[in-house]
GROMACS .gro file of C-alpha atoms in nm:
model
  401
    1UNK     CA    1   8.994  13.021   9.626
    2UNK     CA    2   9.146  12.781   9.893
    3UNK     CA    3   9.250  12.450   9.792
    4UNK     CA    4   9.298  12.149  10.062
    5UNK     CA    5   9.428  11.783  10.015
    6UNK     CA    6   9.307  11.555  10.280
    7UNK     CA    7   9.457  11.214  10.277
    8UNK     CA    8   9.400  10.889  10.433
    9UNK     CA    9   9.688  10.711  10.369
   10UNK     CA   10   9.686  10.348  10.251
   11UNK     CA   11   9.316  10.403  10.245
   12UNK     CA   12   9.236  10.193   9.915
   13UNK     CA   13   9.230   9.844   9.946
   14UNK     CA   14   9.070   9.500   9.771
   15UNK     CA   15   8.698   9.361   9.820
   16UNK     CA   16   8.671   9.147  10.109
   17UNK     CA   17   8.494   8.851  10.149
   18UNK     CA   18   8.393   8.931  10.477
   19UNK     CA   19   8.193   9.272  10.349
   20UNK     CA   20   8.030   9.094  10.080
   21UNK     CA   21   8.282   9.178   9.805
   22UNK     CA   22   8.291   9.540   9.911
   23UNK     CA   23   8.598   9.722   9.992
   24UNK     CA   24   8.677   9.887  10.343
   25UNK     CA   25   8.645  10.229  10.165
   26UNK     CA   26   8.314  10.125  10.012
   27UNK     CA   27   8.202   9.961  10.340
   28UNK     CA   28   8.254  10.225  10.572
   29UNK     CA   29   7.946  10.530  10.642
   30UNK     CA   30   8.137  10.798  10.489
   31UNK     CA   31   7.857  11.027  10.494
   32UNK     CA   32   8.050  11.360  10.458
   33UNK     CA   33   8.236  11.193  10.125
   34UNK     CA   34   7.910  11.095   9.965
   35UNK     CA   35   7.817  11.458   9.984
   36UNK     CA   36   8.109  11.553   9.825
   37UNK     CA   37   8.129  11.269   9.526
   38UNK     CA   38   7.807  11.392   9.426
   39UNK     CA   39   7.866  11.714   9.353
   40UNK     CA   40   8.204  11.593   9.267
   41UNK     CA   41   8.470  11.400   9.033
   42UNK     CA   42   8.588  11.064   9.092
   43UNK     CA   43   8.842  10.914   8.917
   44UNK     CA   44   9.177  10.724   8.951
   45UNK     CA   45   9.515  10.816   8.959
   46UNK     CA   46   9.850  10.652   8.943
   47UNK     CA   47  10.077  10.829   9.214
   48UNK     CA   48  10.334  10.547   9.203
   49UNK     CA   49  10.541  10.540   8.879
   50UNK     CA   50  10.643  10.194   8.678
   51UNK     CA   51  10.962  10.063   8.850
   52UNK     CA   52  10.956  10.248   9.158
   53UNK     CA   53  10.855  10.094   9.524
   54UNK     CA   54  10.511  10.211   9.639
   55UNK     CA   55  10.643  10.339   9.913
   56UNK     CA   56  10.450  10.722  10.106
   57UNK     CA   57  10.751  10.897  10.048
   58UNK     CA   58  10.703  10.835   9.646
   59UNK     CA   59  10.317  10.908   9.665
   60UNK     CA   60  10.285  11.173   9.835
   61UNK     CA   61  10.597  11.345   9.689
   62UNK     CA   62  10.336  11.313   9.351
   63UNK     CA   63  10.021  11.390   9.562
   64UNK     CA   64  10.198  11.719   9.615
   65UNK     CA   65  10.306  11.786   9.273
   66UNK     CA   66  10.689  11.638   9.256
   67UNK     CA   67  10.787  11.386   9.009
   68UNK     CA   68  10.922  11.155   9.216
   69UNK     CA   69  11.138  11.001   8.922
   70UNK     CA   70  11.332  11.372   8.981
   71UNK     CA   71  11.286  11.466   9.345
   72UNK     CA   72  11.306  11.088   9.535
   73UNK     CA   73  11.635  11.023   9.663
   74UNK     CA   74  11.519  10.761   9.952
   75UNK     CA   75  11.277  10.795  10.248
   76UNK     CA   76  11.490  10.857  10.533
   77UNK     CA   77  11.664  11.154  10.414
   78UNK     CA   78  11.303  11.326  10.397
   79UNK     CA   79  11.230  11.211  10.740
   80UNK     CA   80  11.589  11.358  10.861
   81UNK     CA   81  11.478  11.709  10.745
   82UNK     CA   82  11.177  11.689  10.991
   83UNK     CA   83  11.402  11.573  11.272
   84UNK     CA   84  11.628  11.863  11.225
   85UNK     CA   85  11.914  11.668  11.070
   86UNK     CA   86  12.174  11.897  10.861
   87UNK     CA   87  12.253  11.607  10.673
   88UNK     CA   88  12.624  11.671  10.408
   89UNK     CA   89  12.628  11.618  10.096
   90UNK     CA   90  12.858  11.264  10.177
   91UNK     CA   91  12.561  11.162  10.375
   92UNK     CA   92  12.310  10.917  10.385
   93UNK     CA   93  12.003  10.879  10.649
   94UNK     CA   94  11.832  10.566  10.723
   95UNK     CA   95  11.526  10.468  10.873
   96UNK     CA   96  11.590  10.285  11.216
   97UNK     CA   97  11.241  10.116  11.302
   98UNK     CA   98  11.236   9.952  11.640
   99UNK     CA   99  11.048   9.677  11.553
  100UNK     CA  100  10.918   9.340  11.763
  101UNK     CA  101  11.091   9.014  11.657
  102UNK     CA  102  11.006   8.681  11.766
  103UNK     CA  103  11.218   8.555  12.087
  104UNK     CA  104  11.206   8.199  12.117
  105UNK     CA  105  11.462   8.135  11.839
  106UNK     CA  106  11.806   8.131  11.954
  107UNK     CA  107  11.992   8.255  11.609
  108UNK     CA  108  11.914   8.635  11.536
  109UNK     CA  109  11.860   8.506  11.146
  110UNK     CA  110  11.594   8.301  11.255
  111UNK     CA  111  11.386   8.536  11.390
  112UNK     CA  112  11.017   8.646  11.260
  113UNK     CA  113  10.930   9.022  11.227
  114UNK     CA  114  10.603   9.012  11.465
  115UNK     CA  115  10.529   9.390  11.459
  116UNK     CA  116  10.703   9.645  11.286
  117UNK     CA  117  10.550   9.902  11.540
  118UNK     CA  118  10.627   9.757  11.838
  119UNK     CA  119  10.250   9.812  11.899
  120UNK     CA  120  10.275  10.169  11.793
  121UNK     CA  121  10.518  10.218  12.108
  122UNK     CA  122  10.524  10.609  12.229
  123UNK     CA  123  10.747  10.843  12.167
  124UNK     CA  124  10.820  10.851  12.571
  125UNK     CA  125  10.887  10.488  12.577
  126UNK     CA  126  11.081  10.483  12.229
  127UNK     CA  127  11.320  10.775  12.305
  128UNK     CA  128  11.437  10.601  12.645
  129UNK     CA  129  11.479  10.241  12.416
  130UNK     CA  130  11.686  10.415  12.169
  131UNK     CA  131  11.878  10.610  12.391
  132UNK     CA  132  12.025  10.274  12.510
  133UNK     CA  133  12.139  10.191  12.177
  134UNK     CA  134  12.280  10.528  12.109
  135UNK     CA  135  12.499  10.478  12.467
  136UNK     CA  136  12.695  10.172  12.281
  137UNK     CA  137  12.618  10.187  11.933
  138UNK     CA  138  12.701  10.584  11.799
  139UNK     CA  139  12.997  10.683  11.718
  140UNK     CA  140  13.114  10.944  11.465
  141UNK     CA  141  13.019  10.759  11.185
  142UNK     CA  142  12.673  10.630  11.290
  143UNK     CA  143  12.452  10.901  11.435
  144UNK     CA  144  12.095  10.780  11.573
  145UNK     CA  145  11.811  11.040  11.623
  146UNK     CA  146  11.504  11.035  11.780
  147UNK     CA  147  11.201  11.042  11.548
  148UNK     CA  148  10.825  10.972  11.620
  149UNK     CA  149  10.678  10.661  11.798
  150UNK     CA  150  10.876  10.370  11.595
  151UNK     CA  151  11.020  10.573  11.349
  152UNK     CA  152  11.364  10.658  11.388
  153UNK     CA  153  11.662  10.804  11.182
  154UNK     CA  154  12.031  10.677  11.169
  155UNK     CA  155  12.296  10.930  10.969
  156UNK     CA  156  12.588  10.758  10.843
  157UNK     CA  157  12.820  10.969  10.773
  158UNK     CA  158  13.047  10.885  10.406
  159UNK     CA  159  12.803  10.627  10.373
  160UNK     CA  160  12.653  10.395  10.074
  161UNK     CA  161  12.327  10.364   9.971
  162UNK     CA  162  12.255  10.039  10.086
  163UNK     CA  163  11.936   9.826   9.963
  164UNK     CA  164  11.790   9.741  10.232
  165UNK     CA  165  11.378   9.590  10.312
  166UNK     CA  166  11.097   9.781  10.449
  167UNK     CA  167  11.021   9.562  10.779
  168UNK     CA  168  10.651   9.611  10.712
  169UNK     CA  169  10.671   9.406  10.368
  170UNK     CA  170  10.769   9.087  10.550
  171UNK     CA  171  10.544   9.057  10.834
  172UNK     CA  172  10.553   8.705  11.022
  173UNK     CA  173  10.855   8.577  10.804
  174UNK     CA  174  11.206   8.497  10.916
  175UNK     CA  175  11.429   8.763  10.870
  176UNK     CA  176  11.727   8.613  10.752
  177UNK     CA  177  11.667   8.649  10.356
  178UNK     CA  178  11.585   9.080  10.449
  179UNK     CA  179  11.880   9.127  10.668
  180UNK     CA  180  12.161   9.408  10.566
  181UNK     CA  181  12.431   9.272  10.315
  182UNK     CA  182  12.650   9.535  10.510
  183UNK     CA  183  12.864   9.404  10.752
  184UNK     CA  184  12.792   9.651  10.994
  185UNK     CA  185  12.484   9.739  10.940
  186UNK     CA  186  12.407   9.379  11.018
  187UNK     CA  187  12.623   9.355  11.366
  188UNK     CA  188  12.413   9.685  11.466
  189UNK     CA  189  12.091   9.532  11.436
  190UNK     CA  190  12.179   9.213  11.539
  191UNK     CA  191  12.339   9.403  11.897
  192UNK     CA  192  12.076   9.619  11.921
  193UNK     CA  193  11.855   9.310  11.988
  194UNK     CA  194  12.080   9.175  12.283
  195UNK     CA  195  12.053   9.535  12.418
  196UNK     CA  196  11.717   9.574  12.371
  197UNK     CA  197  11.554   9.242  12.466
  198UNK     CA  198  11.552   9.247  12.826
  199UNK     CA  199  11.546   9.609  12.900
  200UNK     CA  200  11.300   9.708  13.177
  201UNK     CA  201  11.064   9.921  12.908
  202UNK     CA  202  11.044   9.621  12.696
  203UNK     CA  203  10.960   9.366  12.983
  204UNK     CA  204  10.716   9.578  13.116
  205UNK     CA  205  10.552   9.547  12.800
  206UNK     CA  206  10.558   9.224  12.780
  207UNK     CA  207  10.405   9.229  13.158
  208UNK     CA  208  10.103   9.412  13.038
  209UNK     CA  209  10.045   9.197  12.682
  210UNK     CA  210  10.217   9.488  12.461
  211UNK     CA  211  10.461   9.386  12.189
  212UNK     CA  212  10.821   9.456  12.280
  213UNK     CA  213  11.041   9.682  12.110
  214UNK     CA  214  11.341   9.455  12.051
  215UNK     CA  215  11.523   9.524  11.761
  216UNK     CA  216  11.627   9.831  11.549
  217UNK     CA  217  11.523   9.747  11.201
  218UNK     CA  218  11.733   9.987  10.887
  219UNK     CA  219  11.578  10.070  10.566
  220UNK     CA  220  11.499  10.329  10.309
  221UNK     CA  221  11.826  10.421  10.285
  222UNK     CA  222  11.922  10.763  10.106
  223UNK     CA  223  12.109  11.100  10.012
  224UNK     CA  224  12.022  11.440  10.090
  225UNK     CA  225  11.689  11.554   9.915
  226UNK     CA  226  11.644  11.850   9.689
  227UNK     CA  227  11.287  11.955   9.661
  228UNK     CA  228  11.189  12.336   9.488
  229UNK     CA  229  10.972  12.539   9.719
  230UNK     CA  230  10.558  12.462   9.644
  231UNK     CA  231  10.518  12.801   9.672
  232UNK     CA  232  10.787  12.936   9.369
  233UNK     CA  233  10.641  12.592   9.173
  234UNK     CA  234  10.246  12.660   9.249
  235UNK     CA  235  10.199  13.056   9.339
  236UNK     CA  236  10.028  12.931   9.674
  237UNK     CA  237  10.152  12.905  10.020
  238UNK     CA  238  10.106  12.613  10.229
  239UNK     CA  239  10.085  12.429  10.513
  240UNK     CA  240  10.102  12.038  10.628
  241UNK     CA  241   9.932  11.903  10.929
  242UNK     CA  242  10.118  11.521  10.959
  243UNK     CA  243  10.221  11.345  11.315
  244UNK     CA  244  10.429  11.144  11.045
  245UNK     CA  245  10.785  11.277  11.026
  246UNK     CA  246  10.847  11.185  10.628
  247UNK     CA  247  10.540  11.419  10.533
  248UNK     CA  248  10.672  11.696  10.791
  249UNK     CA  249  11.042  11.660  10.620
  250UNK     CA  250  10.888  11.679  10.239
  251UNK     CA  251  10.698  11.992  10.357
  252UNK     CA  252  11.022  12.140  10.557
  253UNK     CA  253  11.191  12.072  10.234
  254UNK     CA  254  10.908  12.258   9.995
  255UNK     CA  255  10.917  12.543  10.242
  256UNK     CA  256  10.589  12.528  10.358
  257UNK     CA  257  10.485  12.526  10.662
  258UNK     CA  258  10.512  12.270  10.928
  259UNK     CA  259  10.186  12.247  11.166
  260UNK     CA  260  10.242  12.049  11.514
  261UNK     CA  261   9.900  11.906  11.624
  262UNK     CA  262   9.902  11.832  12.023
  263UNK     CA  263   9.792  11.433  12.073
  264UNK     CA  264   9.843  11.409  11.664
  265UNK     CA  265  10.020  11.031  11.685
  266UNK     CA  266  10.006  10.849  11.370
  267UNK     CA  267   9.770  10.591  11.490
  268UNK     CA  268   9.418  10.529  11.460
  269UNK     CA  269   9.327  10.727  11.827
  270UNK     CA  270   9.545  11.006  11.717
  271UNK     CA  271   9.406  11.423  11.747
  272UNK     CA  272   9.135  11.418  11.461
  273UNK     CA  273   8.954  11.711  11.528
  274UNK     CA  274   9.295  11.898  11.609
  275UNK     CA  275   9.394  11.836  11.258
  276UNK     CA  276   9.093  11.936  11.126
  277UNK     CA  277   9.089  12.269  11.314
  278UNK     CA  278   9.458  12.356  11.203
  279UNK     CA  279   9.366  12.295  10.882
  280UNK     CA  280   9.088  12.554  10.885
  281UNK     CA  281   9.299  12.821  11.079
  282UNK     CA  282   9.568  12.798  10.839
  283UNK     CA  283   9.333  12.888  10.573
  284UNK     CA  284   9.081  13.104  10.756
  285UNK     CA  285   9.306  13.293  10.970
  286UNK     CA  286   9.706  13.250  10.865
  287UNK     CA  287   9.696  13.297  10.556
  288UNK     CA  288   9.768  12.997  10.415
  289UNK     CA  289   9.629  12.903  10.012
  290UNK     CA  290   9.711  12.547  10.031
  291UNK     CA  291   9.658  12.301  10.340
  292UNK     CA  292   9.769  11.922  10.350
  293UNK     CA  293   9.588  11.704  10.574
  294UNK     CA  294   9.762  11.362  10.656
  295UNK     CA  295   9.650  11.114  10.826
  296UNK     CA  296   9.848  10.765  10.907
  297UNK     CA  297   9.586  10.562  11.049
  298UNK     CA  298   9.449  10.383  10.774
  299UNK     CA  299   9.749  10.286  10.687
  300UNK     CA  300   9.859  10.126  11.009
  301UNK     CA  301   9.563   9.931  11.014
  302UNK     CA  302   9.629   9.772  10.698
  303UNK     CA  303   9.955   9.701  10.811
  304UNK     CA  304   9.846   9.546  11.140
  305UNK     CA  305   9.583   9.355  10.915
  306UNK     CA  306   9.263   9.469  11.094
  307UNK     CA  307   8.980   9.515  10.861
  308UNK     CA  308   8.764   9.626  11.124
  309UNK     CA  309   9.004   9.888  11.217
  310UNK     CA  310   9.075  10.034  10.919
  311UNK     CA  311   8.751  10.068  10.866
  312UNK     CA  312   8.716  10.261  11.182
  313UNK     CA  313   9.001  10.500  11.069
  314UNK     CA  314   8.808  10.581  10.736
  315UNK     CA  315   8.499  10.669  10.913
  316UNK     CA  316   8.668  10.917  11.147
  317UNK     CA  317   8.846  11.045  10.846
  318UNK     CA  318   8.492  11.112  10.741
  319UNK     CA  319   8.325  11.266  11.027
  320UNK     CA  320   8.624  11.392  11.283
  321UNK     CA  321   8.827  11.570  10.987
  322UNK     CA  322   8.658  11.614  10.674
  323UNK     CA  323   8.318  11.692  10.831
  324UNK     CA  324   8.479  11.942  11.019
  325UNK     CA  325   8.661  12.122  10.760
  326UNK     CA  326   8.386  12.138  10.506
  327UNK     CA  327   8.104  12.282  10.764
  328UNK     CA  328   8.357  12.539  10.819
  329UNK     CA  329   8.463  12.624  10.521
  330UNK     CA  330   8.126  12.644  10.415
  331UNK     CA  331   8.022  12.862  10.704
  332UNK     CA  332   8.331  13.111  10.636
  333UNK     CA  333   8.200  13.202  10.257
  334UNK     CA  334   8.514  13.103  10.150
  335UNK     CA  335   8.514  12.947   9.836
  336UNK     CA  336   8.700  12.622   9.818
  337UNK     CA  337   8.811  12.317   9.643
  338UNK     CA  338   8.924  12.028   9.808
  339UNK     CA  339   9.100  11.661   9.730
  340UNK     CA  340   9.002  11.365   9.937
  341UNK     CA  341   9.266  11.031   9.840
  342UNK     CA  342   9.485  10.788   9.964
  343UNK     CA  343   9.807  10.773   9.888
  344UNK     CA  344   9.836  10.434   9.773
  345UNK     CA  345   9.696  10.088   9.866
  346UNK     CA  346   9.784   9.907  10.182
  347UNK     CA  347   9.545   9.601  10.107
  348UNK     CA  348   9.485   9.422  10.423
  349UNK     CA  349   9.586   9.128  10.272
  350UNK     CA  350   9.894   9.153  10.232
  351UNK     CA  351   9.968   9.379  10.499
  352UNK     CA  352  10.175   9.626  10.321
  353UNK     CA  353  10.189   9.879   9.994
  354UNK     CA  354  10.128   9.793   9.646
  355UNK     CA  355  10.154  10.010   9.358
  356UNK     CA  356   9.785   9.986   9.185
  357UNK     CA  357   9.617  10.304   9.116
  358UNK     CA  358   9.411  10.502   9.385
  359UNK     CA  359   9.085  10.643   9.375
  360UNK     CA  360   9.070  10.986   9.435
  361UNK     CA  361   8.767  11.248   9.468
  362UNK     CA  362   8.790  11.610   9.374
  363UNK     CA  363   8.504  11.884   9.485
  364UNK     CA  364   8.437  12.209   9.420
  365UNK     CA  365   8.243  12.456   9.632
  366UNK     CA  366   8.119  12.680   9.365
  367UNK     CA  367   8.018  12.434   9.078
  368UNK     CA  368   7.902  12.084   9.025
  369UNK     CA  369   8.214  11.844   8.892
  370UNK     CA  370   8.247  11.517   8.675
  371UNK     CA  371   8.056  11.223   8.763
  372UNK     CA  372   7.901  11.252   9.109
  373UNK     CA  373   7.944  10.856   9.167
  374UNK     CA  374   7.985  10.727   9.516
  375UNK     CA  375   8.365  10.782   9.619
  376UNK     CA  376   8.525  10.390   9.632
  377UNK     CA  377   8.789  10.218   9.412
  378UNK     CA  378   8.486  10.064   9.218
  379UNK     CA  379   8.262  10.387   9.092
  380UNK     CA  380   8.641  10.547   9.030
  381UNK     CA  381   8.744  10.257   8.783
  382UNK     CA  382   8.393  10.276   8.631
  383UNK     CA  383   8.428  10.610   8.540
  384UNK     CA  384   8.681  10.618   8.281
  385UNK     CA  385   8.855  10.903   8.446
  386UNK     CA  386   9.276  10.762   8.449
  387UNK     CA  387   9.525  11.004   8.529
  388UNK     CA  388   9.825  10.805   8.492
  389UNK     CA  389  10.055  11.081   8.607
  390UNK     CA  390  10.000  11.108   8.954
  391UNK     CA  391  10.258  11.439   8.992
  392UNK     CA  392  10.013  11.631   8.751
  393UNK     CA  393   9.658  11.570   9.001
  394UNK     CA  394   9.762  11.889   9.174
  395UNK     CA  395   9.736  12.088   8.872
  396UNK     CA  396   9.349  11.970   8.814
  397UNK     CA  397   9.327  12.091   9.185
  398UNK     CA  398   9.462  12.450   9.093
  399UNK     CA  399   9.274  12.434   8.766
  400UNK     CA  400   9.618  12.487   8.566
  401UNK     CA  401   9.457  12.196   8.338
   0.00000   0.00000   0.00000
């Protein structure tokens, strides 16, 4: 049997006035996840636990099987294991978004977060951006590292575990009330923006209508993680495809393995049918028992507010990876059984995560399952199916319960 997870993260949402009270989920032609919900079970599932920030690095560390209430110690530090950090003990990563702030204001405090993106900036373009902070910024107790389009990692080293705000939770406000309580955590930022706000990159963007990348933005602050190997904890070996460096760090830390997708972006025109296609080799042809199919784009949309969007990055979910993946798993003979969720909700609006339960759909190629409703956050509260500990879903997967 091979078991697969494909997940479109932030994919559940609210209904929308604007699609007659349905949901984007519910709205979209999904017509690959209709075929599966009606063989299948749909249900919903709790991934984020009571207290804790409903944050991806909580849910999926539950999606794949690890209590985050014993494996979570902060975001970054999961992310740093994908960059290659060899983070000590003493410690602690951070998150370094380069985000866009407003410009007109003359006070840094003042400011608005516009973007927290910087219109999902490349890699290219990023790199060269942060590289100018690193030239007057790092020294051997701040160490900056190039992550994946926006997403960047600082290391301080003897550090604190500071509390600091997701930029994405406070889009369009000022920033004064979210800014570090750390001294120089603050003066970092606050630079970065003077050395950021005129560089050539960003007024080029500005040229062409793109949102500048003018700020470094810190967050998800924490220590060195400690996750068990999925393969010692499940008896199956297996493989993440992600562009998204926190899913790539929780699978370096599991010991599975890591799967680099060419054009695979974390936005919504990103390598679908790449992923897709390393999915199936990994299972076809590596070896693999176990394959974990991110993708970011839903969740960017929701952030950027853009119903129509997100929409559009649940329907190519649909048809450009889990189309793809079922007609050849079916073709190989192989039997199968496969998980199709979000992680958690990024309602559009609000523009960021909350912590409400997630619908999820669970189908197996050699039997008829559950319910067979229509896969949406509706049908999957009407069916009475609650599993309220979101860690434990991957056991129903690998029929251990």
């Amino acid at each position: 049997m091979k078991y697969i997870v494909i997940l479109g993260d932030g994919m559940a949402d609210e209904p929308q006035e604007a699609l007659n009270g349905r949901t984007p989920l519910e709205a979209a032609a999904t017509p690959t996840m209709d075929v599966l919900a009606a063989a299948g079970e749909v249900g919903l599932v709790k991934t984020i636990p009571d207290g804790m920030a409903p944050g991806s690095d909580t849910a999926n560390l539950a999606v794949l099987g690890y209590n985050p209430r014993e494996y979570y110690t902060g975001r970054s530090p999961l992310e740093a294991l994908s960059i290659g950090v060899d983070m000590k003990d003493t410690d602690v990563a951070m998150r370094c978004n380069l985000v866009t702030l407003s410009e007109e204001e003359s006070v840094y405090e003042q400011k608005r977060i516009l973007d927290h993106s910087s219109g999902e900036i490349s890699t290219e373009d990023a790199a060269v951006l942060l590289k100018a902070v690193q030239d007057e910024l790092q020294n051997e107790t701040y160490q900056f590292y190039v992550g994946t389009s926006y997403r960047h990692c600082v290391i301080w080293a003897n550090g604190k575990v500071e509390d600091l705000t997701p930029p994405h939770d406070h889009l369009t406000e000022v920033i004064g009330p979210y800014l570090p309580a750390d001294e120089m955590l603050l003066a970092m930022q606050k630079r970065s923006y003077e050395i950021l706000v005129n560089h050539p990159i960003n007024l080029e963007r500005k040229a062409k209508g793109l949102n500048p990348a003018n700020s470094c933005w810190f967050w998800g602050a924490g220590t060195k993680p400690m996750v068990d190997s999925f393969e010692k904890k499940n008896g199956k070996k297996g493989a993440m495809i992600s562009a998204v460096d926190l899913l790539k760090g929780i699978a370096i830390g599991a010991g599975m393995q890591v799967i680099q997708v060419e054009g695979a972006n974390g936005g919504l025109h990103t390598n679908y049918e790449g992923k897709a296609q390393a999915a199936v080799d990994a299972l076809l042809k590596d070896g693999a028992d176990f394959a974990y199919v991110h993708l970011e784009a839903p969740d960017e949309m929701g952030h950027q507010g853009s119903l129509e969007r997100k929409i559009q990055s649940i329907e190519n979910l649909d048809q450009r990876i889990i189309r793809i993946v079922k007609e050849q798993l079916d073709a190989s003979g192989e039997p199968y059984r496969m998980l199709v969720m979000p992680d958690h909700p990024t309602p559009i609006r609000i523009r960021t995560h909350t912590s409400d339960p997630i619908p999820y759909l669970l189908y197996d190629s050699t039997k008829k399952l559950g319910n067979g409703a229509l896969y949406c956050e509706r049908t999957a509260k009407e069916s009475g199916i609650f599993r309220p500990e979101g860690y434990k879903l991957i056991d129903v997967l690998f029929e251990k319960e």
